[in-house]
Coordinates of C-alpha atoms in Angstrom, one line a residue:
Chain A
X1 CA 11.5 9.2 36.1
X2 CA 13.3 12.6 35.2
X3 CA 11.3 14.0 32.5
X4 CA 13.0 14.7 29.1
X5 CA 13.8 18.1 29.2
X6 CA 12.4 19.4 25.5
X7 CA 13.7 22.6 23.0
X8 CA 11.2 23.3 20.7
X9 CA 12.2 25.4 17.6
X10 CA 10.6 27.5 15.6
X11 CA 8.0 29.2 17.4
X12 CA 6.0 31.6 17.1
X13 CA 5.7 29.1 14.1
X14 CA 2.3 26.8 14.2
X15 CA 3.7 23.6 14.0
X16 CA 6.2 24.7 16.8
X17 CA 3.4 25.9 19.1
X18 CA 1.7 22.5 18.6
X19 CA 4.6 20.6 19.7
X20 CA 5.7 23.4 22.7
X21 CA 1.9 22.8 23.7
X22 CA 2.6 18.5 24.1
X23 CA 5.5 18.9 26.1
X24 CA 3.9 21.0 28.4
X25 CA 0.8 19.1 28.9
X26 CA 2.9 15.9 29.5
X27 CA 4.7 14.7 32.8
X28 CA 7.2 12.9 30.9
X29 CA 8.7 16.0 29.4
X30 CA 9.9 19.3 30.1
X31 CA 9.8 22.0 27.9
X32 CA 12.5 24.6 28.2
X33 CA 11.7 28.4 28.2
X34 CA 13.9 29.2 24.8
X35 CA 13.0 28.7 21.3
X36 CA 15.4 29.7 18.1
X37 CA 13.1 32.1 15.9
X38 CA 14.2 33.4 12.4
X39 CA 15.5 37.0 11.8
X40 CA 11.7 38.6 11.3
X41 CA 10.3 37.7 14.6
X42 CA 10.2 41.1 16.4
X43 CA 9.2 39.6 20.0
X44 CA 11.8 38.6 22.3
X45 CA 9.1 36.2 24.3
X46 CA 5.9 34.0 23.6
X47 CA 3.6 33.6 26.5
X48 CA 2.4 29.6 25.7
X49 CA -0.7 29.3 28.2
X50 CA 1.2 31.4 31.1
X51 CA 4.5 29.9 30.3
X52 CA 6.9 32.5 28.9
X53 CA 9.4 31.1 26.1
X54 CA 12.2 33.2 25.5
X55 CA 13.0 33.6 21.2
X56 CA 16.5 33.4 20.7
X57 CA 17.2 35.2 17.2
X58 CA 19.3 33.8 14.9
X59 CA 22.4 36.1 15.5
X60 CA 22.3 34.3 19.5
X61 CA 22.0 31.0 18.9
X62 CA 25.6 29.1 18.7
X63 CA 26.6 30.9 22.5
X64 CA 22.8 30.2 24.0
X65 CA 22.7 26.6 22.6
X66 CA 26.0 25.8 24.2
X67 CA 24.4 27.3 27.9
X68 CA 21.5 25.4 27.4
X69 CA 23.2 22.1 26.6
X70 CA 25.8 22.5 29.7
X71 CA 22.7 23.4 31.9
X72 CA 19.4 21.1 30.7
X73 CA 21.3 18.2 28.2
X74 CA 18.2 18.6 26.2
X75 CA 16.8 17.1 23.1
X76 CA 15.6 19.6 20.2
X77 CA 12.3 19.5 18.0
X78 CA 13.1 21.5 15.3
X79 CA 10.0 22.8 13.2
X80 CA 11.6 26.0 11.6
X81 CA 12.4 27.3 8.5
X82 CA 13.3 25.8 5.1
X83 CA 16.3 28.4 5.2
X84 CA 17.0 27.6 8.6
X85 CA 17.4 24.2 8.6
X86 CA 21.4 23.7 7.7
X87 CA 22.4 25.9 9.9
X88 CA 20.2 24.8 13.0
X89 CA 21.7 21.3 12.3
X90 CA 25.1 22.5 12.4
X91 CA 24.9 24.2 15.5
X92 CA 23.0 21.0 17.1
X93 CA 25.9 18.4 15.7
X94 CA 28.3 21.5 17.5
X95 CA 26.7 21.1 20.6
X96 CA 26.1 17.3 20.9
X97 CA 22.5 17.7 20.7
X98 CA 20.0 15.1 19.8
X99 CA 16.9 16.6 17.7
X100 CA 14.1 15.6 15.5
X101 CA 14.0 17.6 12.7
X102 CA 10.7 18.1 11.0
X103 CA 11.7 21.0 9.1
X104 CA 11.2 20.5 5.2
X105 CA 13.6 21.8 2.8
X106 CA 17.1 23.0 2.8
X107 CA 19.9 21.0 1.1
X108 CA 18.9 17.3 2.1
X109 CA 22.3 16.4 1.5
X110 CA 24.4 18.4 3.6
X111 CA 21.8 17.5 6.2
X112 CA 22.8 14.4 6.4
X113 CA 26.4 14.8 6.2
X114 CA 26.4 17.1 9.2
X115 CA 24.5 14.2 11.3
X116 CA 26.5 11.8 9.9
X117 CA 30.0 13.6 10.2
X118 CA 29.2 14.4 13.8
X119 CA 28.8 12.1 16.7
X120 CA 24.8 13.0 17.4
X121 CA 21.7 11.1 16.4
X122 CA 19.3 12.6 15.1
X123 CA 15.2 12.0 13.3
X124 CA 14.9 13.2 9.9
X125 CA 11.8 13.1 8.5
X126 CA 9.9 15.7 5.8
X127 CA 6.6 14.7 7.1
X128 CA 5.8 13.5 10.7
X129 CA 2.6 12.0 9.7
X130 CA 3.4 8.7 10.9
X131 CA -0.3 6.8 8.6
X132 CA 1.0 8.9 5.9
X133 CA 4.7 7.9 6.7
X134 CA 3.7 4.1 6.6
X135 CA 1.2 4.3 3.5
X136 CA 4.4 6.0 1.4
X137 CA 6.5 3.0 2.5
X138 CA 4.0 0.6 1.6
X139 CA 4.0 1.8 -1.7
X140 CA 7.5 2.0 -2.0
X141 CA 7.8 -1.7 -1.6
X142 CA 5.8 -2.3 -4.6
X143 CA 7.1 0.0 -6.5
X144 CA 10.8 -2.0 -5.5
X145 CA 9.1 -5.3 -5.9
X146 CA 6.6 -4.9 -8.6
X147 CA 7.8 -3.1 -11.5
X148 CA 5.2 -3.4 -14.0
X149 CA 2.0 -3.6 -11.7
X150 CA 0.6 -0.7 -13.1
X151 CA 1.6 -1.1 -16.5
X152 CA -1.2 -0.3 -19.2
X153 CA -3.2 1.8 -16.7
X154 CA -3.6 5.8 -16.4
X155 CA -4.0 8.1 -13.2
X156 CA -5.7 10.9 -12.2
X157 CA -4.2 12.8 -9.1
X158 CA -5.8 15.8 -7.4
X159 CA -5.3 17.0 -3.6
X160 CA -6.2 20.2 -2.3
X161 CA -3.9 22.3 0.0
X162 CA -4.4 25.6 2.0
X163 CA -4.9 28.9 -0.5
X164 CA -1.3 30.1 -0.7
X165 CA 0.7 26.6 -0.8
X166 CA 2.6 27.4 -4.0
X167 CA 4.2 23.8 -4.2
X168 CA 3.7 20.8 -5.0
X169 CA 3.3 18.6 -2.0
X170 CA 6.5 16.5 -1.3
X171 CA 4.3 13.2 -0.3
X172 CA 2.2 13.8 -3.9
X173 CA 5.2 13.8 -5.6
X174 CA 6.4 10.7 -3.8
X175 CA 3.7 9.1 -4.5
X176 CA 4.0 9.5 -8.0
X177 CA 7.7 8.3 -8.4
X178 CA 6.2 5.2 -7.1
X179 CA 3.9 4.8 -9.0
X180 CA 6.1 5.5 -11.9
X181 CA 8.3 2.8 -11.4
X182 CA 5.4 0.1 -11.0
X183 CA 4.6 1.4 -14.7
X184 CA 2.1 4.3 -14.8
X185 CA 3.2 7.3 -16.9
X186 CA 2.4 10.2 -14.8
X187 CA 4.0 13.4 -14.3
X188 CA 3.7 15.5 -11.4
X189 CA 2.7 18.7 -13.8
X190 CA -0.6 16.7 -14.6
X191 CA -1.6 16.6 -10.6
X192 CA -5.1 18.8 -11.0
X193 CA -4.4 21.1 -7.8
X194 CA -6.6 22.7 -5.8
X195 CA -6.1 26.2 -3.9
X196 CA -9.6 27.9 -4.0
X197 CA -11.5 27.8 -0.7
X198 CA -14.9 27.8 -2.1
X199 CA -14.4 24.8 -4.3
X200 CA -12.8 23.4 -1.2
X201 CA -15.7 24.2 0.8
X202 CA -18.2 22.8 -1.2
X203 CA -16.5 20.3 -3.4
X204 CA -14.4 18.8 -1.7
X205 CA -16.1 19.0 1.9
X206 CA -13.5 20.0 3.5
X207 CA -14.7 21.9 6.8
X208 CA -14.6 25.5 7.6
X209 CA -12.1 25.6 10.3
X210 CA -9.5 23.9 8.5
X211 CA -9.6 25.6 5.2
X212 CA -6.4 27.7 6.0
X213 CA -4.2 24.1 6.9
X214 CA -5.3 20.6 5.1
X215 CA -3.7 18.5 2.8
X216 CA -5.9 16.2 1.3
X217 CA -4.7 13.9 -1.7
X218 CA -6.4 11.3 -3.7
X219 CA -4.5 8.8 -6.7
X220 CA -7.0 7.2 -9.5
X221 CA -5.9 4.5 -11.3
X222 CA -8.1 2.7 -13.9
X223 CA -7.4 0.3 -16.9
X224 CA -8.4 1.6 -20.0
X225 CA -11.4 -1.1 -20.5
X226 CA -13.1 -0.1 -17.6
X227 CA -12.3 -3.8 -16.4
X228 CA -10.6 -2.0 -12.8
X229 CA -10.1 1.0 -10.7
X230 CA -8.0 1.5 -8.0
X231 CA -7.7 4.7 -5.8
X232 CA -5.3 5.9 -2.5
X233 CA -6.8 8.5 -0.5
X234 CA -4.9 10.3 2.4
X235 CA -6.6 13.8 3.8
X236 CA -4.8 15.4 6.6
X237 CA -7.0 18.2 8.7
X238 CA -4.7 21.2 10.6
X239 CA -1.5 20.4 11.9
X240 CA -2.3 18.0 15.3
X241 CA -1.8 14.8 13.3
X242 CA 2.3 15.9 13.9
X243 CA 2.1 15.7 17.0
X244 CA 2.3 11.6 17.7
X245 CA 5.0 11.0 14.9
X246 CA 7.2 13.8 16.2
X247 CA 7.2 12.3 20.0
X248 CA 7.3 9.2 18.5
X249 CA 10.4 10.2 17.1
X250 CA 11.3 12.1 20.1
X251 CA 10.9 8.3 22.2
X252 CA 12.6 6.7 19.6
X253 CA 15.6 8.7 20.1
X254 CA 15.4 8.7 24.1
X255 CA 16.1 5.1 23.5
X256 CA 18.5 4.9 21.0
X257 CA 20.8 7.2 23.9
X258 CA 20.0 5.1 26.6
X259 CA 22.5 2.6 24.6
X260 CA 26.0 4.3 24.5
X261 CA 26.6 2.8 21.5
X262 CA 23.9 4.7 19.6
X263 CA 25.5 8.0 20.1
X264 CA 27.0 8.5 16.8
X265 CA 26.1 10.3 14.5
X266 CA 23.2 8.0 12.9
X267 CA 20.0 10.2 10.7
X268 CA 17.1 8.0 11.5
X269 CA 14.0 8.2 9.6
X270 CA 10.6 7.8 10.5
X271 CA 10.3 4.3 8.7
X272 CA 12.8 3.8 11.7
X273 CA 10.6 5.4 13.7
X274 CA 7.7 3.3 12.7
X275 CA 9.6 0.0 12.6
X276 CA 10.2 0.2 16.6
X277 CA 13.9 -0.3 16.1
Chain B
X1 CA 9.3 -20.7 -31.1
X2 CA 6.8 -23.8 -30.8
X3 CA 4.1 -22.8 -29.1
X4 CA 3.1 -23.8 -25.6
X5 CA 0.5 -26.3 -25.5
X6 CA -2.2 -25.2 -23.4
X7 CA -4.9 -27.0 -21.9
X8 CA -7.4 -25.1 -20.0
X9 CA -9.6 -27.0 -17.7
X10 CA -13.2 -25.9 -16.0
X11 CA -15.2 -25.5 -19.2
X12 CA -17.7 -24.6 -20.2
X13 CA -17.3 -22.3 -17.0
X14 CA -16.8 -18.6 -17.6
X15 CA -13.3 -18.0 -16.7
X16 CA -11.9 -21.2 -18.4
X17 CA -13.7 -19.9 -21.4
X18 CA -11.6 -16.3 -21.3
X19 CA -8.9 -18.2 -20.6
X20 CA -9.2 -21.1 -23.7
X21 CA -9.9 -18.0 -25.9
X22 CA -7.1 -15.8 -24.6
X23 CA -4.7 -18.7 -25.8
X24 CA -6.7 -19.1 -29.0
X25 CA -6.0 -16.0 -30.2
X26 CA -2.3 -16.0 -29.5
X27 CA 0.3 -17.2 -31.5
X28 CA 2.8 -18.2 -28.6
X29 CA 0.2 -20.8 -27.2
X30 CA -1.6 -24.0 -28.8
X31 CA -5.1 -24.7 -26.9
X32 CA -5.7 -28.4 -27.1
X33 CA -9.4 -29.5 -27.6
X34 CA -10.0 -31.5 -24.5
X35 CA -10.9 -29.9 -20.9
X36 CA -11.7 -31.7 -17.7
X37 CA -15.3 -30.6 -17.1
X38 CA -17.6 -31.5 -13.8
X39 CA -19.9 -34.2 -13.4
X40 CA -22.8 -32.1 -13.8
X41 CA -21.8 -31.3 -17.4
X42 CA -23.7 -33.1 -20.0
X43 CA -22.5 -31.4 -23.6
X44 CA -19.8 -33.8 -25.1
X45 CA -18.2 -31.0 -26.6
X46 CA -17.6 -27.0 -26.0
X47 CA -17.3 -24.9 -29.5
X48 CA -15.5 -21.8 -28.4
X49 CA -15.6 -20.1 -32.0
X50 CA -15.5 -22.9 -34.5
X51 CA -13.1 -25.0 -32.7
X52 CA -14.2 -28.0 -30.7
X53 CA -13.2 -29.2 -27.4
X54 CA -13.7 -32.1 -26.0
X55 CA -15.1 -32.0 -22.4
X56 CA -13.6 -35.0 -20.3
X57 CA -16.0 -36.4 -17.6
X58 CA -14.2 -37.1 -14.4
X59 CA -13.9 -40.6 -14.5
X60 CA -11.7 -40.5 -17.9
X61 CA -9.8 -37.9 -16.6
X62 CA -7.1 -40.2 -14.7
X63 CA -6.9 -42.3 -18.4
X64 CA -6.9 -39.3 -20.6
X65 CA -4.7 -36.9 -18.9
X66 CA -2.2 -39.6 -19.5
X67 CA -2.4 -40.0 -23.3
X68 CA -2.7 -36.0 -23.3
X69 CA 0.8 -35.7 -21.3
X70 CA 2.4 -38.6 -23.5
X71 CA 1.8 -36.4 -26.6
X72 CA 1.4 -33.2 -26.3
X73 CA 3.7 -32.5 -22.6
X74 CA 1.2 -29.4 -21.8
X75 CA 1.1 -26.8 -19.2
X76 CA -2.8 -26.6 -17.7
X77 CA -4.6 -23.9 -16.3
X78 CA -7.4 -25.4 -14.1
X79 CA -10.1 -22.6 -13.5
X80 CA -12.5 -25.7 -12.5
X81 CA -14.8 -25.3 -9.2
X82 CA -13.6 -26.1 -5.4
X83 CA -15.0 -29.6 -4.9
X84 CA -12.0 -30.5 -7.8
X85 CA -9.1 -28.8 -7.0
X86 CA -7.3 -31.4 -4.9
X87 CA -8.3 -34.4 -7.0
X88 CA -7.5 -32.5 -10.3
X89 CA -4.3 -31.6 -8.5
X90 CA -3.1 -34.8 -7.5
X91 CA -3.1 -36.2 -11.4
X92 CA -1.8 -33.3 -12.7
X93 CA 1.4 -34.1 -10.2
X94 CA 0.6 -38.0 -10.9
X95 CA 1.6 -37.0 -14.6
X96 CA 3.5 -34.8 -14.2
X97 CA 2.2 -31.7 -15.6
X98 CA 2.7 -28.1 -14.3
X99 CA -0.3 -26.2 -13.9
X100 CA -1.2 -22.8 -12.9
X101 CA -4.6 -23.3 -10.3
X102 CA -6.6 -20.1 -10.1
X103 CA -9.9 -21.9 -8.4
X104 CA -10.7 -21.0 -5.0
X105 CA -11.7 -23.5 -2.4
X106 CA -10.9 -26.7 -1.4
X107 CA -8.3 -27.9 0.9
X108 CA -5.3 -25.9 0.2
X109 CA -3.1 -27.2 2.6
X110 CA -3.3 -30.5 1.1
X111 CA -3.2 -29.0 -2.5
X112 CA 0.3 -27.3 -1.3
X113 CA 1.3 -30.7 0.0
X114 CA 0.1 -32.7 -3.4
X115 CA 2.0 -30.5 -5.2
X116 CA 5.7 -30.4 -2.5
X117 CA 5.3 -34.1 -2.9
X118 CA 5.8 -34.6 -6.1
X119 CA 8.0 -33.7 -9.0
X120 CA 6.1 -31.0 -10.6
X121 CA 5.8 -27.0 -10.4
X122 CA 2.9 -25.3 -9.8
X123 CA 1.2 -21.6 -9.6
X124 CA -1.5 -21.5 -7.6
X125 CA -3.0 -18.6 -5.7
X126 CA -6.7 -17.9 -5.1
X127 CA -6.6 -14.3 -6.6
X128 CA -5.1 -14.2 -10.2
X129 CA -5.6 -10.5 -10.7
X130 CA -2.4 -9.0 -10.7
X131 CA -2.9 -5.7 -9.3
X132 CA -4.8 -6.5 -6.4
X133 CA -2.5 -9.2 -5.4
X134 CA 0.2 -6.7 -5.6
X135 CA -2.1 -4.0 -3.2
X136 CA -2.3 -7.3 -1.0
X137 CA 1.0 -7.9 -1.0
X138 CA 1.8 -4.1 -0.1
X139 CA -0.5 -4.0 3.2
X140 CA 1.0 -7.5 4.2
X141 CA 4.6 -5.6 4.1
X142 CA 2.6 -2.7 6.5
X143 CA 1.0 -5.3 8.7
X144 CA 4.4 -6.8 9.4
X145 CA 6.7 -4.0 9.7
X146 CA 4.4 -1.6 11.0
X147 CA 2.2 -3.3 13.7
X148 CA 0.5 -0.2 15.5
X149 CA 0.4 2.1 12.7
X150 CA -3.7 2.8 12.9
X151 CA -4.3 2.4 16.2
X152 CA -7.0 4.3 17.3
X153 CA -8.6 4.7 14.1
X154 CA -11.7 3.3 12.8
X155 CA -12.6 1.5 10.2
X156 CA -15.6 1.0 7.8
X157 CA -15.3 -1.5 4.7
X158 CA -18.5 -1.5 2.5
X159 CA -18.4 -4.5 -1.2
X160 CA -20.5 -5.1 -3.4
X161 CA -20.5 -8.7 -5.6
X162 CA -23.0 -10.0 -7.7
X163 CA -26.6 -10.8 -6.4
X164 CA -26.0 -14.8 -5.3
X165 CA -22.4 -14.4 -3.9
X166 CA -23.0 -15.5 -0.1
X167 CA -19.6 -15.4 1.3
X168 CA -17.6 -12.8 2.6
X169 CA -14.9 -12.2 -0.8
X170 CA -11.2 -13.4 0.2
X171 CA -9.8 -10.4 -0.2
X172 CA -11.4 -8.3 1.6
X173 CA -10.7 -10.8 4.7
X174 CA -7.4 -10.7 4.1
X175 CA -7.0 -6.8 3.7
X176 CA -9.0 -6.8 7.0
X177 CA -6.2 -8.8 8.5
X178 CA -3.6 -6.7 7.4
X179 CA -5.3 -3.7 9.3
X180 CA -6.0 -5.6 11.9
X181 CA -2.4 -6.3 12.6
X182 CA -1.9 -2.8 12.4
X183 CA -3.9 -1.9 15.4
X184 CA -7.5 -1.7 14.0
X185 CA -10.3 -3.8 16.1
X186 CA -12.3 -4.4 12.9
X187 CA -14.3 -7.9 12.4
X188 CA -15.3 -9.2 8.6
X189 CA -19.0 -9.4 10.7
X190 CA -19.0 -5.7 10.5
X191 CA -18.3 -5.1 6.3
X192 CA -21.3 -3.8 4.4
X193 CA -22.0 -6.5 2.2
X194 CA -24.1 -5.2 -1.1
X195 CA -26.1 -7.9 -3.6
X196 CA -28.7 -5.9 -4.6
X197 CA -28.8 -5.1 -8.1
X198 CA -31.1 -2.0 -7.8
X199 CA -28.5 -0.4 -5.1
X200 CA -25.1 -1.4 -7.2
X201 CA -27.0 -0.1 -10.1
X202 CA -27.9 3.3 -8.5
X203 CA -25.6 4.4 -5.8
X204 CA -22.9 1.8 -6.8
X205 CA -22.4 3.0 -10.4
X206 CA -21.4 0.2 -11.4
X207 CA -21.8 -1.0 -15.5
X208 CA -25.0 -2.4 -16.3
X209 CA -23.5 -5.6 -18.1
X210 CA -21.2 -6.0 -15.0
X211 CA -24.5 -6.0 -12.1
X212 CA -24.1 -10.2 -12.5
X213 CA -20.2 -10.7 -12.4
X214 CA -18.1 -7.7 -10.0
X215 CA -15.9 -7.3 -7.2
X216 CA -16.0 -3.6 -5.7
X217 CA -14.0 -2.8 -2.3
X218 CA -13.7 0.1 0.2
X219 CA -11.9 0.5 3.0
X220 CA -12.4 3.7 4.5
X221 CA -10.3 4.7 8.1
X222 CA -10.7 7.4 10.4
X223 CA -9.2 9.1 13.6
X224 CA -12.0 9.8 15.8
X225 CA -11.0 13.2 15.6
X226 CA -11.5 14.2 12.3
X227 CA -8.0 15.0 11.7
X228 CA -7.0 12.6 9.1
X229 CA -8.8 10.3 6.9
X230 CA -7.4 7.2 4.5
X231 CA -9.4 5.3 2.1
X232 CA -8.4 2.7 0.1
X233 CA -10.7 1.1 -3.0
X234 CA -10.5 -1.5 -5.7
X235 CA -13.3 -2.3 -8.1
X236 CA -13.4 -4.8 -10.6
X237 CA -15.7 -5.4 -13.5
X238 CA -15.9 -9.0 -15.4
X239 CA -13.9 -12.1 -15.1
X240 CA -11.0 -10.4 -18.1
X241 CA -9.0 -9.1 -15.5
X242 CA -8.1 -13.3 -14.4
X243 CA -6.5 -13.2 -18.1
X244 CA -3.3 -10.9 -17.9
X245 CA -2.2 -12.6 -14.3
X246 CA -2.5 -16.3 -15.1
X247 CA -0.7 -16.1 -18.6
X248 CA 2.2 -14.6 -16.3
X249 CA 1.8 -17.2 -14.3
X250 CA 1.9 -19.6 -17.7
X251 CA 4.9 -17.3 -18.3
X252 CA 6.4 -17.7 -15.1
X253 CA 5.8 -21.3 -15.3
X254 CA 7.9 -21.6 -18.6
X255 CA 10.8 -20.0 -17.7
X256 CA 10.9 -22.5 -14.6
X257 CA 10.4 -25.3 -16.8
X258 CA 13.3 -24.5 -19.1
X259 CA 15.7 -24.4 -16.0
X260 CA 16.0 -28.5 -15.2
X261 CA 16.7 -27.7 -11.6
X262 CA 13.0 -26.0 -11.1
X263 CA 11.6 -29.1 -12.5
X264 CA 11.1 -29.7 -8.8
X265 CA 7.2 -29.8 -6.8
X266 CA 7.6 -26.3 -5.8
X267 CA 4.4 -24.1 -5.3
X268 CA 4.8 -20.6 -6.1
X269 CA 2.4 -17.7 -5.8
X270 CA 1.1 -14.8 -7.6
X271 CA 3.8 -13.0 -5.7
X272 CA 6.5 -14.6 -6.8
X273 CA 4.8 -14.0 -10.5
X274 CA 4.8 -10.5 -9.8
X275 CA 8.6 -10.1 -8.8
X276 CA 9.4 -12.0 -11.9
X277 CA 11.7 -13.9 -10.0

């Protein structure tokens, strides 16, 4: 079998390096020795274990991507920037390139119209985390089945993220429009966050080496009588657990080209992904 | 609005007693003063706050329940005990009376078939409480759609019932099946089962006045590596929580009743309850 040649995007980036790393270490893919960067990156290589990746700045891209395409046919992982992410997708849709995209933020919308206005498929997804991924969509049913489950009840929601993560996490809020519709009034201003690595440390026993990259959320819900409780935890340590969803997503899409007819330009998401389309 | 007769049968058991005085105290509902009651029963009567009901031995029942339908055309709630539920059943349908069966137990295949056999609808569902049906019914929509989703995670469940419960609860081996379908080797041999008081009481937390009647469940899944980490708990305290989800049932019931065409022997669930259908 010819192995998948792979474009990972976004390195020096962490989540880039993690998925760069995969590819390499498996048989079934091969990684490709160029990587977009964003306008800050000063070095014009990353030496990956011995294996030299050349960083394409921004200014480079549109004639590069159009050599590599012509040469390797490759599929992109794209784990960039926020900013970048519109104009990577353009450029991808320009060049016919499949990609899985798990970039966060950027317009949404025009996003999807570029996939969808082109004739290349593409994975979507904000987070990768495939248990996370599944739990949100689980949730999601009941809130579209069971409108009033929650009715009467109140929530507590805390999570702790890495000192430094200004935002609100995407999945937290989620979560909360869910539960919102099956009747709890909750707003995502009341979430009790947590950014202060001793408390983290010794509260929430979250271990050393994973202080600077965690995500670790839990959802209370009690009746007022003290008659029940209910409560959702989901704690993510460093960024590995990205790895299986993204090559999931990668497989997915390998598939989904094998059929002719699947090369339009479809957005899949990872509830795709999961479903084994 | 006349009110709905109700008659509630399994008293002087606990439940049946919240659920007689739930529809005392309600305007919209009339309890009668008779309730089927078990053999074992030797009080005559049952005085649930200065009004009397009657308490029918089993071998009036048959008789009784006829007169009962002839005048008064009630809807029953039967919270009676397992060795009754498929003779009970079979003359409620012999008389045509829809009833809402929250006891566990018995043969529910045959129950189902009593009730598709004849002309009369039925709730019936073995877990009454609407919120954990709901959470039920939301990891049933993961097990189906997303069979692998945990694989190669572990598991560890721990629940705690009253001292005296022997068997393994029902949900808890239905949760377990849910996971299992999505890729967890997990057997209900291997829950932590607590009954002692002392243990509940101290490293439980759970309510003094609840140590003889509770339900608390945790299920609590792992990657091997550390990584990531999901845990999932409901606790419930007394036998009040049965009273919200079977008077939607009664509800649910009603609004079947008042369409001619649902006057059929159709058994519907707490599911179908919940999405208000």
């Amino acid at each position: 079998m010819t192995p998948t040649q792979i474009m990972v995007n976004g390195l020096p980036g962490n989540v880039a390096i993690k998925m760069a790393t995969h590819a390499r270490a498996h048989d079934r893919f091969q990684l490709l020795p160029w990587s977009l960067t964003g306008p800050d990156v000063d070095s014009e290589t990353l030496d990956l274990d011995n294996f030299s990746i050349a960083l394409i700045r921004p200014e480079l891209a549109d004639s590069q991507l159009g050599q590599i395409k012509a040469d390797h046919d490759p599929l992109i992982i794209d784990y960039t920037h926020p900013s970048a992410v519109n104009q990577n997708a353009e450029l991808y849709v320009k060049h016919g390139i499949p990609f899985v995209m798990g970039t966060t933020g950027g317009d949404r919308k025009a996003l999807v119209d570029t996939v969808t206005q082109g004739d290349t498929p593409a994975v979507i997804a904000p987070n990768m985390m495939k248990q996370i991924v599944g739990l949100m969509a689980m949730f999601e049913y009941g809130a579209t089945h069971f409108p009033d489950l929650f009715k009467g009840f109140t929530m507590r929601v805390k999570e702790s993220h890495q000192k430094g993560k200004a935002d609100t996490s995407g999945t937290a809020k989620a979560m909360i429009s869910y539960f919102n519709q099956m009747g709890i009034d909750f707003s995502t201003e009341e979430i009790m966050l947590e950014r202060d690595p001793e408390r983290q440390k010794n509260l929430w026993d979250i271990p050393d080496e994973h202080l600077g990259g965690h995500g670790y959320h839990t959802y209370s819900i009690s009746a007022g009588d003290e008659s029940s409780f209910f409560e959702i935890t989901h704690n993510i340590n460093g960024r590995d657990v990205y790895v299986p969803g993204t090559y999931d997503a990668v497989d997915f899409l390998i598939n989904k080209l094998n059929d002719p007819e699947n090369r339009t330009g479809h957005v899949y998401t990872m509830i795709d992904v999961l479903k084994k389309n």
